[in-house]
Amino acid sequence: MMKFHEVIKLPSIAHYGLRYVLPAAAVAACVLVLAAVSLPGRVPLPPLLAPEVTKNTADGVGGDRSGCDIFKGEWVPDMSGEPPPYTGESCPVIHGHYDCMRYGRPDLGYVRWRWRPDGGCEMRRFDAARFLAAMRGRSVAFVGDSLARNQMHSLVCLLSRAERPAPWTNGSYAYRFERHGLTVAAFWSPFLVRAVETDPDGPTGSGAGLWSLHLDEPDAGWAAHVGAFDHVVVSAGSWFYRPSMFYDRRGRLVGCNTCLSPNVTDLTLRYSLRMAFRSALRAAATGGARRRGGRAARRTVIVRTISPSHYENGTWNGHGDCVRTRPARRGEWELNAMEKDMHRIQVEEFAAAARKRGKGAARMMLMDATEAMAQRPDAHPSKYRLWQPDKFKVSRDCVHWCLPGAMDACNDMLFHMLIG
């Protein structure tokens, strides 16, 4: 029997040839896994901005010089009357796990909302032609778990309205917009650091696995190639729930998360998440200068904060589902205690990395999308997705996001942060 930790293999880089990727990068093969998380509880939403970070600077949170905070707001009906920006028919890049229209979702209400920041701020709709023009000759990498790939597919589909990339298929991890010299890629690295699965069944035999995490060692699958990218979007979270053993740079066991070992201190996932983000942001910010026009170009590192799952009336493996057809009102869907801590840790580690300065230091930016995504329990695939029970037993997906849909707002945020 296949268990939920097992993965769907994607084609290797050699399958597509180097014409689709940056000459300096040999991107590791990416795999897609539906992450498993527990049922959110009901605790107050945390403050979503770290006080150490200034909103009104280019280096920091994705506000603008007028003090507009695009991450505080609410979802409002989209009265433009425009059709969805793309579909699975117009953009075959969309993986079946996110293609809710193709797999029979009966309502389209989830695509008829837009994110409106507070205070009269307006966030421009994503302008594909302008993004491509501004990003000519550059590159964007998404590093993390399958939600990172979810956002990458959204961006590629939004851009395809102005230029069709190559390859024109959902089986790739990297897409090249040849006319504009732009590459968009995803690196599969759910823990961000080197991780080795040592027991597929895990300490309880549930199939959750048991992982060895080398928390001081960024995953070479992406870290070895980060120097080839101008913009690196880092996001991760769901996989840290899995049972794991923690090792430091000397290979010493320092603790674990739910390992059930009597002689090992359970430091919880809070420790591994913090240390993994610390290592990853250090590597992303210092992984070599990108050369452009014979000169070193400053890299931008963007941290996208967690988006919560929205299982109700059960858990991911216990009849939980996400059947709402409208966004939640502000404060209606609240993060559980662990999600609150995970968000806080990500913001704190971002702030610490942003304070570091030096020659060639990367520009650090925070995409604090947690509040926006917490309000969208209606925008997950649930059962309306490609279901492969021989590869993955979870039939209701309340973790990933339908495309088109709420994830497109994260790329509206990206547009605002990078292009303005």
Coordinates of C-alpha atoms in Angstrom, one line a residue:
M1 CA 0.0 0.0 0.0
M2 CA 1.3 3.4 -0.9
K3 CA 1.5 5.8 2.1
F4 CA 1.1 9.6 2.2
H5 CA 4.8 10.2 2.3
E6 CA 5.3 8.7 -1.1
V7 CA 5.9 11.0 -4.0
I8 CA 5.1 11.6 -7.6
K9 CA 8.3 11.7 -9.6
L10 CA 8.7 14.5 -12.2
P11 CA 11.0 14.4 -15.3
S12 CA 14.6 15.2 -14.8
I13 CA 16.4 18.3 -16.1
A14 CA 18.0 16.3 -18.9
H15 CA 14.6 15.5 -20.3
Y16 CA 14.0 19.1 -21.3
G17 CA 17.5 20.2 -22.2
L18 CA 19.5 23.2 -21.1
R19 CA 17.8 25.6 -23.5
Y20 CA 15.0 25.9 -20.9
V21 CA 17.2 26.8 -17.9
L22 CA 19.8 29.2 -17.0
P23 CA 23.2 28.3 -18.4
A24 CA 24.8 28.6 -14.9
A25 CA 22.3 26.3 -13.3
A26 CA 21.7 22.6 -13.5
V27 CA 18.4 22.5 -11.5
A28 CA 17.7 19.4 -9.5
A29 CA 14.7 17.3 -10.4
C30 CA 11.6 18.4 -8.5
V31 CA 9.0 16.2 -7.0
L32 CA 5.4 17.0 -6.0
V33 CA 3.9 15.8 -2.8
L34 CA 0.6 16.8 -1.2
A35 CA 1.6 17.9 2.3
A36 CA -0.4 16.6 5.3
V37 CA -1.3 19.0 8.1
S38 CA -3.6 18.9 11.1
L39 CA -7.0 20.5 11.7
P40 CA -6.7 24.2 12.5
G41 CA -8.0 25.2 15.9
R42 CA -9.6 28.3 17.1
V43 CA -7.2 30.8 18.7
P44 CA -6.9 34.6 18.0
L45 CA -5.0 35.5 14.8
P46 CA -1.5 36.6 15.6
P47 CA -0.1 40.0 14.7
L48 CA 1.3 39.6 11.2
L49 CA 4.1 42.0 11.2
A50 CA 7.4 42.0 13.2
P51 CA 8.0 45.3 14.9
E52 CA 11.6 45.3 13.9
V53 CA 10.8 45.5 10.2
T54 CA 10.1 48.8 8.6
K55 CA 7.2 48.9 6.1
N56 CA 8.2 52.0 4.2
T57 CA 11.5 50.8 2.8
A58 CA 12.4 48.7 -0.2
D59 CA 14.2 46.3 2.1
G60 CA 11.5 44.8 4.3
V61 CA 7.9 44.2 4.3
G62 CA 6.1 44.6 0.9
G63 CA 4.5 47.9 1.6
D64 CA 5.2 51.0 -0.4
R65 CA 6.7 54.4 0.4
S66 CA 3.2 55.8 1.2
G67 CA 3.0 53.3 4.1
C68 CA 0.4 51.0 2.3
D69 CA 0.5 47.6 3.9
I70 CA -0.8 45.2 1.2
F71 CA -0.9 42.3 3.6
K72 CA -3.7 43.6 5.9
G73 CA -7.1 43.6 4.3
E74 CA -10.1 41.5 3.2
W75 CA -11.5 39.7 0.1
V76 CA -14.2 41.6 -1.7
P77 CA -16.3 40.6 -4.8
D78 CA -14.5 41.2 -8.1
M79 CA -17.0 43.4 -9.9
S80 CA -14.8 43.8 -13.0
G81 CA -16.8 41.3 -15.0
E82 CA -13.6 39.9 -16.5
P83 CA -13.2 36.1 -17.0
P84 CA -10.6 34.2 -15.0
P85 CA -7.1 35.2 -16.1
Y86 CA -6.4 31.6 -17.4
T87 CA -7.9 28.1 -17.2
G88 CA -6.5 24.6 -17.6
E89 CA -7.4 24.9 -21.3
S90 CA -5.6 28.1 -21.9
C91 CA -2.6 27.2 -19.6
P92 CA -1.8 23.5 -19.7
V93 CA 1.0 24.2 -17.2
I94 CA -1.5 23.7 -14.3
H95 CA -0.9 20.4 -12.6
G96 CA -4.0 18.2 -12.2
H97 CA -3.8 18.6 -8.4
Y98 CA -4.7 22.3 -8.8
D99 CA -7.0 22.2 -11.8
C100 CA -10.3 22.3 -10.0
M101 CA -12.3 23.4 -13.1
R102 CA -11.1 20.4 -15.2
Y103 CA -11.9 18.0 -12.4
G104 CA -15.5 19.1 -12.0
R105 CA -15.8 21.8 -9.4
P106 CA -19.4 23.0 -10.0
D107 CA -19.0 26.6 -8.8
L108 CA -16.6 29.4 -10.0
G109 CA -17.3 31.7 -7.1
Y110 CA -13.7 31.1 -5.8
V111 CA -12.2 33.0 -8.7
R112 CA -14.6 36.0 -8.3
W113 CA -12.9 37.6 -5.4
R114 CA -10.0 40.1 -5.2
W115 CA -7.8 41.0 -2.2
R116 CA -8.3 44.6 -1.1
P117 CA -5.7 46.0 1.4
D118 CA -6.9 48.2 4.2
G119 CA -6.8 52.0 4.4
G120 CA -8.0 52.7 0.9
C121 CA -4.9 51.1 -0.7
E122 CA -5.3 49.4 -4.0
M123 CA -3.2 46.6 -5.3
R124 CA -2.8 46.6 -9.0
R125 CA -3.9 43.5 -10.9
F126 CA -1.0 41.4 -12.3
D127 CA 0.2 42.9 -15.5
A128 CA 2.0 40.2 -17.5
A129 CA 3.4 42.4 -20.2
R130 CA 4.8 44.9 -17.7
F131 CA 6.3 42.1 -15.5
L132 CA 8.0 40.5 -18.4
A133 CA 9.4 43.8 -19.6
A134 CA 10.7 44.7 -16.1
M135 CA 12.2 41.3 -15.6
R136 CA 13.9 41.0 -19.0
G137 CA 17.0 38.9 -18.8
R138 CA 16.3 37.8 -15.2
S139 CA 15.2 34.8 -13.3
V140 CA 12.9 33.8 -10.5
A141 CA 13.2 30.6 -8.3
F142 CA 10.6 29.3 -5.9
V143 CA 12.2 27.1 -3.2
G144 CA 10.2 24.9 -0.9
D145 CA 7.4 22.3 -0.9
S146 CA 4.5 21.7 -3.3
L147 CA 3.0 25.1 -2.3
A148 CA 6.0 26.8 -3.8
R149 CA 5.3 24.9 -7.0
N150 CA 1.7 25.9 -6.7
Q151 CA 2.7 29.6 -6.7
M152 CA 5.2 29.0 -9.6
H153 CA 2.5 27.5 -11.7
S154 CA 0.2 30.5 -11.0
L155 CA 3.0 32.9 -12.0
V156 CA 3.7 31.0 -15.2
C157 CA 0.1 30.9 -16.2
L158 CA -0.4 34.6 -15.5
L159 CA 2.7 35.4 -17.6
S160 CA 1.5 33.2 -20.4
R161 CA -1.1 35.7 -21.3
A162 CA 1.7 37.9 -22.7
E163 CA 4.2 35.2 -23.9
R164 CA 3.9 31.4 -24.1
P165 CA 6.8 29.8 -22.3
A166 CA 8.7 26.6 -23.1
P167 CA 8.0 23.9 -22.4
W168 CA 4.3 24.2 -22.7
T169 CA 3.4 21.4 -20.3
N170 CA 2.7 20.7 -16.7
G171 CA 5.6 18.2 -16.3
S172 CA 8.4 20.7 -16.0
Y173 CA 10.1 22.4 -13.0
A174 CA 11.5 25.3 -15.1
Y175 CA 9.9 27.5 -17.8
R176 CA 11.7 29.9 -20.2
F177 CA 10.1 33.0 -21.7
E178 CA 12.5 33.3 -24.5
R179 CA 11.5 36.7 -26.0
H180 CA 12.2 38.3 -22.7
G181 CA 15.0 36.1 -21.4
L182 CA 13.1 35.3 -18.2
T183 CA 13.3 31.9 -16.5
V184 CA 10.9 30.8 -13.8
A185 CA 11.8 27.7 -11.8
A186 CA 10.8 25.6 -8.8
F187 CA 13.1 23.7 -6.5
W188 CA 11.6 20.8 -4.5
S189 CA 13.0 21.2 -0.9
P190 CA 10.2 20.7 1.7
F191 CA 12.5 21.1 4.7
L192 CA 14.9 23.6 3.0
V193 CA 17.9 21.8 4.6
R194 CA 19.4 18.4 3.9
A195 CA 16.8 15.7 4.8
V196 CA 17.1 12.0 4.7
E197 CA 14.1 9.6 5.3
T198 CA 15.4 6.9 7.6
D199 CA 12.1 5.1 8.3
P200 CA 9.2 5.2 5.8
D201 CA 6.7 4.0 8.4
G202 CA 7.6 6.5 11.2
P203 CA 7.6 5.9 14.9
T204 CA 3.9 5.0 15.1
G205 CA 3.7 3.0 11.9
S206 CA 1.3 5.5 10.3
G207 CA 3.4 6.1 7.2
A208 CA 4.4 9.6 8.3
G209 CA 8.0 8.7 8.0
L210 CA 11.0 9.5 10.2
W211 CA 13.4 12.1 8.8
S212 CA 17.0 13.1 9.7
L213 CA 17.2 16.9 9.3
H214 CA 20.7 18.4 9.1
L215 CA 19.6 21.9 10.2
D216 CA 22.9 23.7 9.6
E217 CA 23.2 22.4 6.0
P218 CA 21.0 24.0 3.3
D219 CA 19.7 21.5 0.8
A220 CA 22.3 21.4 -2.0
G221 CA 19.5 20.6 -4.5
W222 CA 18.7 24.4 -4.5
A223 CA 21.5 26.0 -2.5
A224 CA 24.2 25.0 -5.1
H225 CA 22.4 26.9 -7.8
V226 CA 21.0 29.9 -6.0
G227 CA 23.8 32.1 -7.5
A228 CA 22.1 31.8 -10.9
F229 CA 18.9 33.5 -9.8
D230 CA 18.0 37.1 -9.4
H231 CA 14.9 36.6 -7.2
V232 CA 14.4 33.7 -4.8
V233 CA 11.1 33.1 -3.1
V234 CA 11.4 30.8 -0.1
S235 CA 8.4 29.1 1.5
A236 CA 7.9 26.0 3.6
G237 CA 5.9 24.7 6.5
S238 CA 3.7 21.6 6.2
W239 CA 6.5 19.0 6.1
F240 CA 7.9 20.1 9.5
Y241 CA 5.0 18.4 11.2
R242 CA 6.5 15.1 10.3
P243 CA 8.5 13.1 12.8
S244 CA 12.2 14.0 12.5
M245 CA 15.5 13.9 14.2
F246 CA 17.6 17.1 14.5
Y247 CA 21.4 17.1 13.8
D248 CA 23.8 20.0 14.0
R249 CA 26.8 20.8 11.8
R250 CA 29.0 18.3 13.6
G251 CA 26.5 15.5 13.0
R252 CA 25.4 15.5 16.7
L253 CA 21.8 14.6 17.5
V254 CA 20.4 17.6 19.4
G255 CA 16.7 16.8 19.6
C256 CA 13.7 15.7 17.6
N257 CA 10.0 16.3 16.7
T258 CA 7.5 13.6 17.8
C259 CA 10.2 10.9 17.5
L260 CA 8.9 9.1 20.6
S261 CA 12.5 8.2 21.6
P262 CA 12.8 8.2 25.4
N263 CA 16.4 9.5 25.4
V264 CA 15.9 12.3 22.9
T265 CA 14.5 15.7 23.8
D266 CA 11.4 16.6 21.8
L267 CA 12.2 20.2 20.8
T268 CA 9.0 20.3 18.6
L269 CA 8.9 21.6 15.0
R270 CA 9.4 25.1 16.3
Y271 CA 13.1 24.4 16.7
S272 CA 13.5 22.7 13.3
L273 CA 11.5 25.4 11.4
R274 CA 13.5 28.2 13.0
M275 CA 16.9 26.6 12.3
A276 CA 16.0 25.5 8.8
F277 CA 14.8 29.0 7.8
R278 CA 17.9 30.5 9.4
S279 CA 20.2 28.3 7.3
A280 CA 18.1 28.7 4.2
L281 CA 18.0 32.5 4.3
R282 CA 21.7 32.7 5.0
A283 CA 22.4 30.5 1.9
A284 CA 19.9 32.4 -0.3
A285 CA 21.3 35.8 0.7
T286 CA 25.0 34.8 0.2
G287 CA 24.9 32.2 -2.5
G288 CA 27.1 34.1 -4.9
A289 CA 26.4 37.2 -7.0
R290 CA 24.3 37.0 -10.1
R291 CA 26.2 38.4 -13.0
R292 CA 24.3 40.5 -15.5
G293 CA 25.9 42.6 -18.2
G294 CA 29.4 41.8 -16.8
R295 CA 28.5 43.3 -13.4
A296 CA 27.3 41.7 -10.2
A297 CA 23.6 42.1 -9.6
R298 CA 22.0 42.3 -6.2
R299 CA 19.8 39.3 -5.5
T300 CA 16.3 39.7 -3.9
V301 CA 15.2 37.1 -1.4
I302 CA 11.5 37.0 -0.6
V303 CA 10.0 35.0 2.3
R304 CA 6.4 33.9 1.8
T305 CA 4.8 33.1 5.1
I306 CA 2.7 30.0 5.8
S307 CA -0.8 29.5 4.4
P308 CA -3.0 27.5 6.7
S309 CA -4.9 24.4 5.7
H310 CA -8.7 24.5 6.1
Y311 CA -9.9 21.1 7.1
E312 CA -13.2 21.1 8.9
N313 CA -15.3 18.4 10.5
G314 CA -12.2 16.1 10.7
T315 CA -8.5 16.0 9.9
W316 CA -6.7 15.4 6.6
N317 CA -6.8 11.6 7.3
G318 CA -10.1 11.5 9.2
H319 CA -13.0 12.7 6.9
G320 CA -12.0 16.4 7.0
D321 CA -13.0 18.5 4.1
C322 CA -13.2 22.1 2.8
V323 CA -16.6 22.7 1.3
R324 CA -17.2 26.4 1.8
T325 CA -18.1 28.5 -1.2
R326 CA -17.2 32.0 0.1
P327 CA -14.2 33.5 1.8
A328 CA -14.2 33.8 5.5
R329 CA -14.7 37.2 7.1
R330 CA -11.8 38.8 8.8
G331 CA -11.1 36.9 12.0
E332 CA -13.6 34.2 11.2
W333 CA -10.9 31.6 10.4
E334 CA -8.3 31.6 13.1
L335 CA -4.9 30.1 13.1
N336 CA -4.2 27.3 15.6
A337 CA -1.5 27.7 18.2
M338 CA 1.2 25.9 16.2
E339 CA 0.4 27.9 13.0
K340 CA 0.6 31.0 15.0
D341 CA 4.1 30.0 16.3
M342 CA 5.2 29.0 12.8
H343 CA 4.2 32.3 11.4
R344 CA 6.0 34.2 14.2
I345 CA 9.2 32.2 13.7
Q346 CA 9.2 32.9 9.9
V347 CA 8.8 36.6 10.5
E348 CA 11.4 36.7 13.2
E349 CA 14.0 34.8 11.1
F350 CA 13.2 37.1 8.1
A351 CA 13.8 40.1 10.3
A352 CA 17.1 38.7 11.6
A353 CA 18.3 38.0 8.1
A354 CA 17.1 41.5 6.9
R355 CA 19.2 43.2 9.6
K356 CA 22.4 41.6 8.3
R357 CA 24.3 43.9 5.9
G358 CA 27.5 43.6 4.0
K359 CA 29.1 43.8 0.6
G360 CA 26.8 42.1 -1.9
A361 CA 24.1 41.4 0.7
A362 CA 20.8 40.4 -0.8
R363 CA 17.7 42.6 -0.6
M364 CA 15.3 40.9 1.8
M365 CA 11.6 41.2 1.4
L366 CA 8.6 39.6 3.3
M367 CA 5.5 38.4 1.6
D368 CA 3.3 38.1 4.6
A369 CA 0.4 36.3 2.9
T370 CA -0.8 34.4 5.9
E371 CA -3.8 36.7 6.8
A372 CA -5.0 36.8 3.2
M373 CA -4.8 33.0 2.7
A374 CA -6.3 32.3 6.1
Q375 CA -9.5 33.9 4.8
R376 CA -9.9 31.6 1.8
P377 CA -11.3 28.2 3.1
D378 CA -13.3 28.1 -0.2
A379 CA -10.3 28.1 -2.5
H380 CA -8.8 24.6 -2.1
P381 CA -9.3 21.7 -4.5
S382 CA -11.0 19.3 -2.0
K383 CA -12.1 16.4 -4.2
Y384 CA -12.0 18.4 -7.4
R385 CA -8.5 17.4 -8.5
L386 CA -6.5 14.7 -10.1
W387 CA -6.8 11.8 -7.6
Q388 CA -4.2 9.0 -7.9
P389 CA -5.1 6.6 -5.1
D390 CA -2.3 4.2 -6.1
K391 CA 0.1 7.1 -5.4
F392 CA -1.6 9.2 -2.8
K393 CA -4.5 8.2 -0.5
V394 CA -5.7 11.6 0.7
S395 CA -8.8 12.3 -1.3
R396 CA -9.7 15.7 0.0
D397 CA -7.0 18.4 -0.5
C398 CA -7.5 21.4 1.8
V399 CA -3.8 22.5 1.7
H400 CA -3.1 23.5 -1.9
W401 CA -4.9 26.1 -3.9
C402 CA -7.1 25.8 -7.0
L403 CA -5.6 27.5 -10.1
P404 CA -6.8 30.1 -11.1
G405 CA -7.8 31.3 -7.6
A406 CA -6.5 32.7 -4.3
M407 CA -2.8 31.8 -5.0
D408 CA -2.9 34.4 -7.9
A409 CA -3.2 37.1 -5.2
C410 CA 0.3 36.0 -3.9
N411 CA 1.6 36.9 -7.4
D412 CA -0.3 40.2 -7.3
M413 CA 1.7 40.8 -4.2
L414 CA 4.9 39.7 -5.9
F415 CA 4.2 42.2 -8.7
H416 CA 3.6 45.0 -6.3
M417 CA 6.8 44.2 -4.4
L418 CA 9.1 43.8 -7.4
I419 CA 7.5 46.1 -10.0
G420 CA 5.3 48.5 -8.1

